[in-house]
mmCIF file of C-alpha atoms in Angstrom:
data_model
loop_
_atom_site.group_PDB
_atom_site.id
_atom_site.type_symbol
_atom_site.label_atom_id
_atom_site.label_comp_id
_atom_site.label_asym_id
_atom_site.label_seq_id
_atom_site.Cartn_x
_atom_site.Cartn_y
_atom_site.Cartn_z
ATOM 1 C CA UNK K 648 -2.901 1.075 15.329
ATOM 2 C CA UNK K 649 -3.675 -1.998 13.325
ATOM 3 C CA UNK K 650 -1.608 -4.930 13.057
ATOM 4 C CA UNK K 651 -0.294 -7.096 10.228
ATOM 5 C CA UNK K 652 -0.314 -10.876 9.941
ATOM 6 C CA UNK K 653 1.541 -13.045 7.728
ATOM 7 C CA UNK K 654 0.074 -14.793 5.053
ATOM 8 C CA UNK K 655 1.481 -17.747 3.600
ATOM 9 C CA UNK K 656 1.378 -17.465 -0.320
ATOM 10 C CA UNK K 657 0.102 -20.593 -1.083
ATOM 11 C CA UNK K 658 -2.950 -19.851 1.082
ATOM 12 C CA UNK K 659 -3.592 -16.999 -0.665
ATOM 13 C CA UNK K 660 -7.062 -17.018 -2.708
ATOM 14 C CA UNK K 661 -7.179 -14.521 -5.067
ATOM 15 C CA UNK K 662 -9.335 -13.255 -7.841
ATOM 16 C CA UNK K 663 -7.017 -11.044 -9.956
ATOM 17 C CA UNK K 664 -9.985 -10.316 -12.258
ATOM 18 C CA UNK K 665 -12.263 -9.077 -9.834
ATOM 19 C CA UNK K 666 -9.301 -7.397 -7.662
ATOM 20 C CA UNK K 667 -7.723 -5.213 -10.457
ATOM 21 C CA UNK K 668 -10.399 -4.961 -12.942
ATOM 22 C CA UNK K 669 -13.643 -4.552 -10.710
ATOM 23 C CA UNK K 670 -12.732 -3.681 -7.293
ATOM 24 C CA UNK K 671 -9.456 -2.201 -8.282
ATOM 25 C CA UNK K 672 -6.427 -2.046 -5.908
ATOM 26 C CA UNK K 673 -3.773 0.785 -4.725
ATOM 27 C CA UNK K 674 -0.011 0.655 -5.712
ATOM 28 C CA UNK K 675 2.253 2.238 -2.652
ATOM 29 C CA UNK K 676 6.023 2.668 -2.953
ATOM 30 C CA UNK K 677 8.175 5.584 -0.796
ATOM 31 C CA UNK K 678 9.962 5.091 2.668
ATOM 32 C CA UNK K 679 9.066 6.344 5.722
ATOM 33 C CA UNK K 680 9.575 10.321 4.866
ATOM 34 C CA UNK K 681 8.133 10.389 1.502
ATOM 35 C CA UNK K 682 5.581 7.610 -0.064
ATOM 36 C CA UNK K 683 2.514 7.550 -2.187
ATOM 37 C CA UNK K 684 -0.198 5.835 -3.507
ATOM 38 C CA UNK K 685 -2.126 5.384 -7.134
ATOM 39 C CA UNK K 686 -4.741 3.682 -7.923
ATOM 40 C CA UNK K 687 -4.450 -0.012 -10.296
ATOM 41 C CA UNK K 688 -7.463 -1.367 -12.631
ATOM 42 C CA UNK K 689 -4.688 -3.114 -14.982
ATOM 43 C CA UNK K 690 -2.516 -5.712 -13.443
ATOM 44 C CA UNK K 691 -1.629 -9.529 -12.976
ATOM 45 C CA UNK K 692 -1.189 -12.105 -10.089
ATOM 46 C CA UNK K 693 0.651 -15.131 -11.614
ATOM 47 C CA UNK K 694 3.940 -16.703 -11.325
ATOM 48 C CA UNK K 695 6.972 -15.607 -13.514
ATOM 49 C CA UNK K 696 10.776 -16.665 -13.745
ATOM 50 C CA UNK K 697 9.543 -19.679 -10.979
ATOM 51 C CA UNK K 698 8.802 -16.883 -8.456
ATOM 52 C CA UNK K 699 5.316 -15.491 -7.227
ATOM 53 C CA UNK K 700 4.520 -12.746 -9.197
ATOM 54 C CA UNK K 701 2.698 -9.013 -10.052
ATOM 55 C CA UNK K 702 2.495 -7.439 -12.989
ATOM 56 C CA UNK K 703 1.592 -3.744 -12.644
ATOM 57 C CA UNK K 704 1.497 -1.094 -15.435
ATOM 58 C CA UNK K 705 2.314 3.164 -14.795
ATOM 59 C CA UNK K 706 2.351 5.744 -16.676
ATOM 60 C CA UNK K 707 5.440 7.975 -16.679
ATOM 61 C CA UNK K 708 3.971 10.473 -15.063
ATOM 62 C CA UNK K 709 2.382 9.118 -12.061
ATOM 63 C CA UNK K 710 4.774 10.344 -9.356
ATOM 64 C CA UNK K 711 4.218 7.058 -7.233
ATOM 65 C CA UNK K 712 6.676 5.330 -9.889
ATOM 66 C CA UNK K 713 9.580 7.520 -8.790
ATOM 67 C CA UNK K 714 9.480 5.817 -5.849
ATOM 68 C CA UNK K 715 8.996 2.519 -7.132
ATOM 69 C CA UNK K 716 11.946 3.315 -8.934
ATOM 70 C CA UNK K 717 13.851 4.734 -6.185
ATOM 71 C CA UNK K 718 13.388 1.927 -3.749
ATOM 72 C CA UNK K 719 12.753 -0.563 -5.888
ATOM 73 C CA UNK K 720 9.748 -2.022 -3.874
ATOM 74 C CA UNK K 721 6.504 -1.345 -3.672
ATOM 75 C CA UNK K 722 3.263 -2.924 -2.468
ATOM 76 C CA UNK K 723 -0.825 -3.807 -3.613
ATOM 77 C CA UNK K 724 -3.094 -2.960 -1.313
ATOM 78 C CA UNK K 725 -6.578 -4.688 -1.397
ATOM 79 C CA UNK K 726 -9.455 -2.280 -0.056
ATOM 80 C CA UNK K 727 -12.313 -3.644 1.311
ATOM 81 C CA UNK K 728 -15.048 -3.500 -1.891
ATOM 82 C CA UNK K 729 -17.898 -0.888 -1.030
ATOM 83 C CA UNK K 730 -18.342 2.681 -1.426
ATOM 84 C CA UNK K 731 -15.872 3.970 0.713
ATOM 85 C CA UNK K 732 -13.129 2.138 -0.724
ATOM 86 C CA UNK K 733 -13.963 2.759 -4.435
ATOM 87 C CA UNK K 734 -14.579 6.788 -3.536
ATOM 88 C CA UNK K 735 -10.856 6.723 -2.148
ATOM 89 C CA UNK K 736 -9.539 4.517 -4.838
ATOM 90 C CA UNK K 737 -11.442 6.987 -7.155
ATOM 91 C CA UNK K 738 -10.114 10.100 -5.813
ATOM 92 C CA UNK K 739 -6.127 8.885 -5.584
ATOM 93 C CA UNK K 740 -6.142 7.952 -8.819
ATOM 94 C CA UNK K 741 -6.888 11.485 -10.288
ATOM 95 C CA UNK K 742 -4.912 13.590 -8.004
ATOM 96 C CA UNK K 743 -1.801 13.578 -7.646
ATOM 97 C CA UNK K 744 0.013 13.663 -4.653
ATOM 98 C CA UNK K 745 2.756 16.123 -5.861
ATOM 99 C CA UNK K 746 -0.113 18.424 -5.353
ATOM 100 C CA UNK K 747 -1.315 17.748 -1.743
ATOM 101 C CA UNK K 748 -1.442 14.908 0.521
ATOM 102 C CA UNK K 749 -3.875 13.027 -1.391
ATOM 103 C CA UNK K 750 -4.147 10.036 1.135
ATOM 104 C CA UNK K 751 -5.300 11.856 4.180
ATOM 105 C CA UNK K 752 -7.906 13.597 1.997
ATOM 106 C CA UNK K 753 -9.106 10.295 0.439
ATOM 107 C CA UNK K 754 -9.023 9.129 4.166
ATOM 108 C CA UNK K 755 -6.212 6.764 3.716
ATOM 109 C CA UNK K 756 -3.332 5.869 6.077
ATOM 110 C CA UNK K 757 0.001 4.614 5.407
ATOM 111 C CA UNK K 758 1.901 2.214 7.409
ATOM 112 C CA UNK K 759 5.393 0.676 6.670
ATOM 113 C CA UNK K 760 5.699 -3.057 6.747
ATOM 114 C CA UNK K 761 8.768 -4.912 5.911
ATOM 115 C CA UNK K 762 10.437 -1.837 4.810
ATOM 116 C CA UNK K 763 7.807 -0.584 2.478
ATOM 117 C CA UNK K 764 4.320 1.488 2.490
ATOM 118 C CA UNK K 765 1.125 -0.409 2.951
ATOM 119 C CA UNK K 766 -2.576 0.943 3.536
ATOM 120 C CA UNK K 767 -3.954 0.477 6.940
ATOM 121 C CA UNK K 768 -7.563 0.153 5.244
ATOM 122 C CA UNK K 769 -6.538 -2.435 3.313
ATOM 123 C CA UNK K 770 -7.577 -6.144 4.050
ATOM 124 C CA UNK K 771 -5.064 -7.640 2.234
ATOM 125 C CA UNK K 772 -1.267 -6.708 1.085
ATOM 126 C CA UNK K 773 1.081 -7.727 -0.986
ATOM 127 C CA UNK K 774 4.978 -6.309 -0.770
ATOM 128 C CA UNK K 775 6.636 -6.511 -3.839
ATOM 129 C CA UNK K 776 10.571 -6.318 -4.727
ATOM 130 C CA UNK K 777 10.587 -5.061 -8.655
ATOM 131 C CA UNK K 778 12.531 -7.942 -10.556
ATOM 132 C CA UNK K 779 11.962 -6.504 -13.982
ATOM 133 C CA UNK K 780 10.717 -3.118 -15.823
ATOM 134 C CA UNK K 781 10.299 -2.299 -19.529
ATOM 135 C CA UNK K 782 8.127 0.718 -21.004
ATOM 136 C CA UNK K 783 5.526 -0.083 -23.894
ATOM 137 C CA UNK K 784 6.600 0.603 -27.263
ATOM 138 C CA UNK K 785 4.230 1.887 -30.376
ATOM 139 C CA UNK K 786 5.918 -0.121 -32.757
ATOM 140 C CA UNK K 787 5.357 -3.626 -30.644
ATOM 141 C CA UNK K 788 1.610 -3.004 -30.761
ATOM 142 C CA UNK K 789 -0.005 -5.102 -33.343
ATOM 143 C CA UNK K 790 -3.937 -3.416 -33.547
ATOM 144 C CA UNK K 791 -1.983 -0.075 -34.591
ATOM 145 C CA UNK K 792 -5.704 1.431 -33.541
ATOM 146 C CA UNK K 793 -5.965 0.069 -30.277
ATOM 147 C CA UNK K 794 -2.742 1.896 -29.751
ATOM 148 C CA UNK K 795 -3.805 5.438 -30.787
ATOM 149 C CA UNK K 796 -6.927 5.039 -28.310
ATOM 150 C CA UNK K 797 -5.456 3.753 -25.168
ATOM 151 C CA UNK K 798 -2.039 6.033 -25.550
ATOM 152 C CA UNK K 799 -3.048 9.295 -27.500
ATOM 153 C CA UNK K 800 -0.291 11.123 -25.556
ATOM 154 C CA UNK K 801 1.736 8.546 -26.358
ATOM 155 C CA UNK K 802 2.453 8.391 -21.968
ATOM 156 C CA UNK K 803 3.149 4.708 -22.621
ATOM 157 C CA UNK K 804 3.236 2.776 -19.488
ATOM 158 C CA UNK K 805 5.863 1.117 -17.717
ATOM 159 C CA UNK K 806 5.565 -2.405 -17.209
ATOM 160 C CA UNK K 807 6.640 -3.707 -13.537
ATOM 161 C CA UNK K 808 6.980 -7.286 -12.610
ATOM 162 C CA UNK K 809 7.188 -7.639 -9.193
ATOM 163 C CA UNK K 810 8.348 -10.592 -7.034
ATOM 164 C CA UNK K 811 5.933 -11.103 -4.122
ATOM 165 C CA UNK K 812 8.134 -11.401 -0.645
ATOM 166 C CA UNK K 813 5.202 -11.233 1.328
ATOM 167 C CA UNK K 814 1.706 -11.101 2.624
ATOM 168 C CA UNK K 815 -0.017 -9.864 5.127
ATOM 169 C CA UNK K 816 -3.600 -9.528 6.588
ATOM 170 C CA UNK K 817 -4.711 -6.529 8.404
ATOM 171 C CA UNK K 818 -6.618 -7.016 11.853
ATOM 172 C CA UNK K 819 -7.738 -4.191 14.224
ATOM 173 C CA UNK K 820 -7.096 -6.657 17.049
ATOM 174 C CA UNK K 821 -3.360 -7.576 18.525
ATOM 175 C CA UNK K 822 -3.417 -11.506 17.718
ATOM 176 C CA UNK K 823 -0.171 -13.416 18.475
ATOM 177 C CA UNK K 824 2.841 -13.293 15.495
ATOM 178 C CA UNK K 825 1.754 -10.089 14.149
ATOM 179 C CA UNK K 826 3.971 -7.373 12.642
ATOM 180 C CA UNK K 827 4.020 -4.011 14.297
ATOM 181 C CA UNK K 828 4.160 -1.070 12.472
ATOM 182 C CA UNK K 829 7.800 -0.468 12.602
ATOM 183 C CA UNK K 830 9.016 -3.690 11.268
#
């Protein structure tokens, strides 16, 4: 079992570009019964409204937005970079896991902390509490060909901003003020 410390925000040093666009990160959202995980390579770390902030994007398809929609919280989980992580990032963002348990095949774990799935792999997470959600429009897009490329099934995404509540840091080892699994 691996435990989960807390991270202040402000001591948080993160590299959105290389995070979501290179390394890429895993959206998780569900309860205790039922949860998922997708993979991200389009997203934001910023602040918005005066509150610490994600932006995430999903397609209306993906079946882990149900249950961002359901519970309204959801988390992004930072794999290590390497090999491993990018095969497992690779393979849960093409199945789905209405299909089969996608996770334990991409040998990923889930873990609930502060009431919502994280990834035991992962060395850093972020919980989120969705403050806002809108769904791309064709008509908003100005480069009417950019458009047509990125969305030729016109599955535009949903657009998630999501307040970060906390952070945590995930150690093999059972340091003092850590989280157990079933906080």
């Amino acid at each position: 079992m691996k435990n989960y410390i807390p991270v202040k925000l402000e001591d948080l040093d993160l590299n959105a570009w290389q995070a979501f666009g290179e390394d890429w990160v895993a959206i998780a959202a569900g309860g205790r019964k039922h949860a998922n995980a997708m993979t991200a390579s389009w997203g934001s770390i910023g602040v918005v409204w005066g509150k610490p902030a994600v932006t995430i994007y999903m397609r209306p398809q993906r079946y882990t937005r149900g249950f961002v929609e359901k519970k309204g919280r959801f988390s992004i989980n930072f794999l290590p970079a390497g090999p491993e992580s990018r095969k497992a990032l690779r393979y849960i963002g093409e199945v789905s896991g209405r299909d089969e348990d996608k996770l334990a095949n991409a040998g990923l774990t889930l873990a609930i902390v502060d009431k919502t799935p994280v990834l035991e792999q992962a060395d850093l997470v972020l919980n989120c509490r969705v403050m806002y959600r809108s769904q791309i429009e064709s008509n908003k897009f100005i480069d009417r060909e950019f458009s047509k490329k990125l969305y030729p099934e016109k599955d535009y995404h949903y657009v998630y901003v999501g307040e970060i509540i906390s952070a945590y840091r995930l150690v093999e080892a059972a340091p003092e003020n850590t989280l157990e699994e079933n906080s």
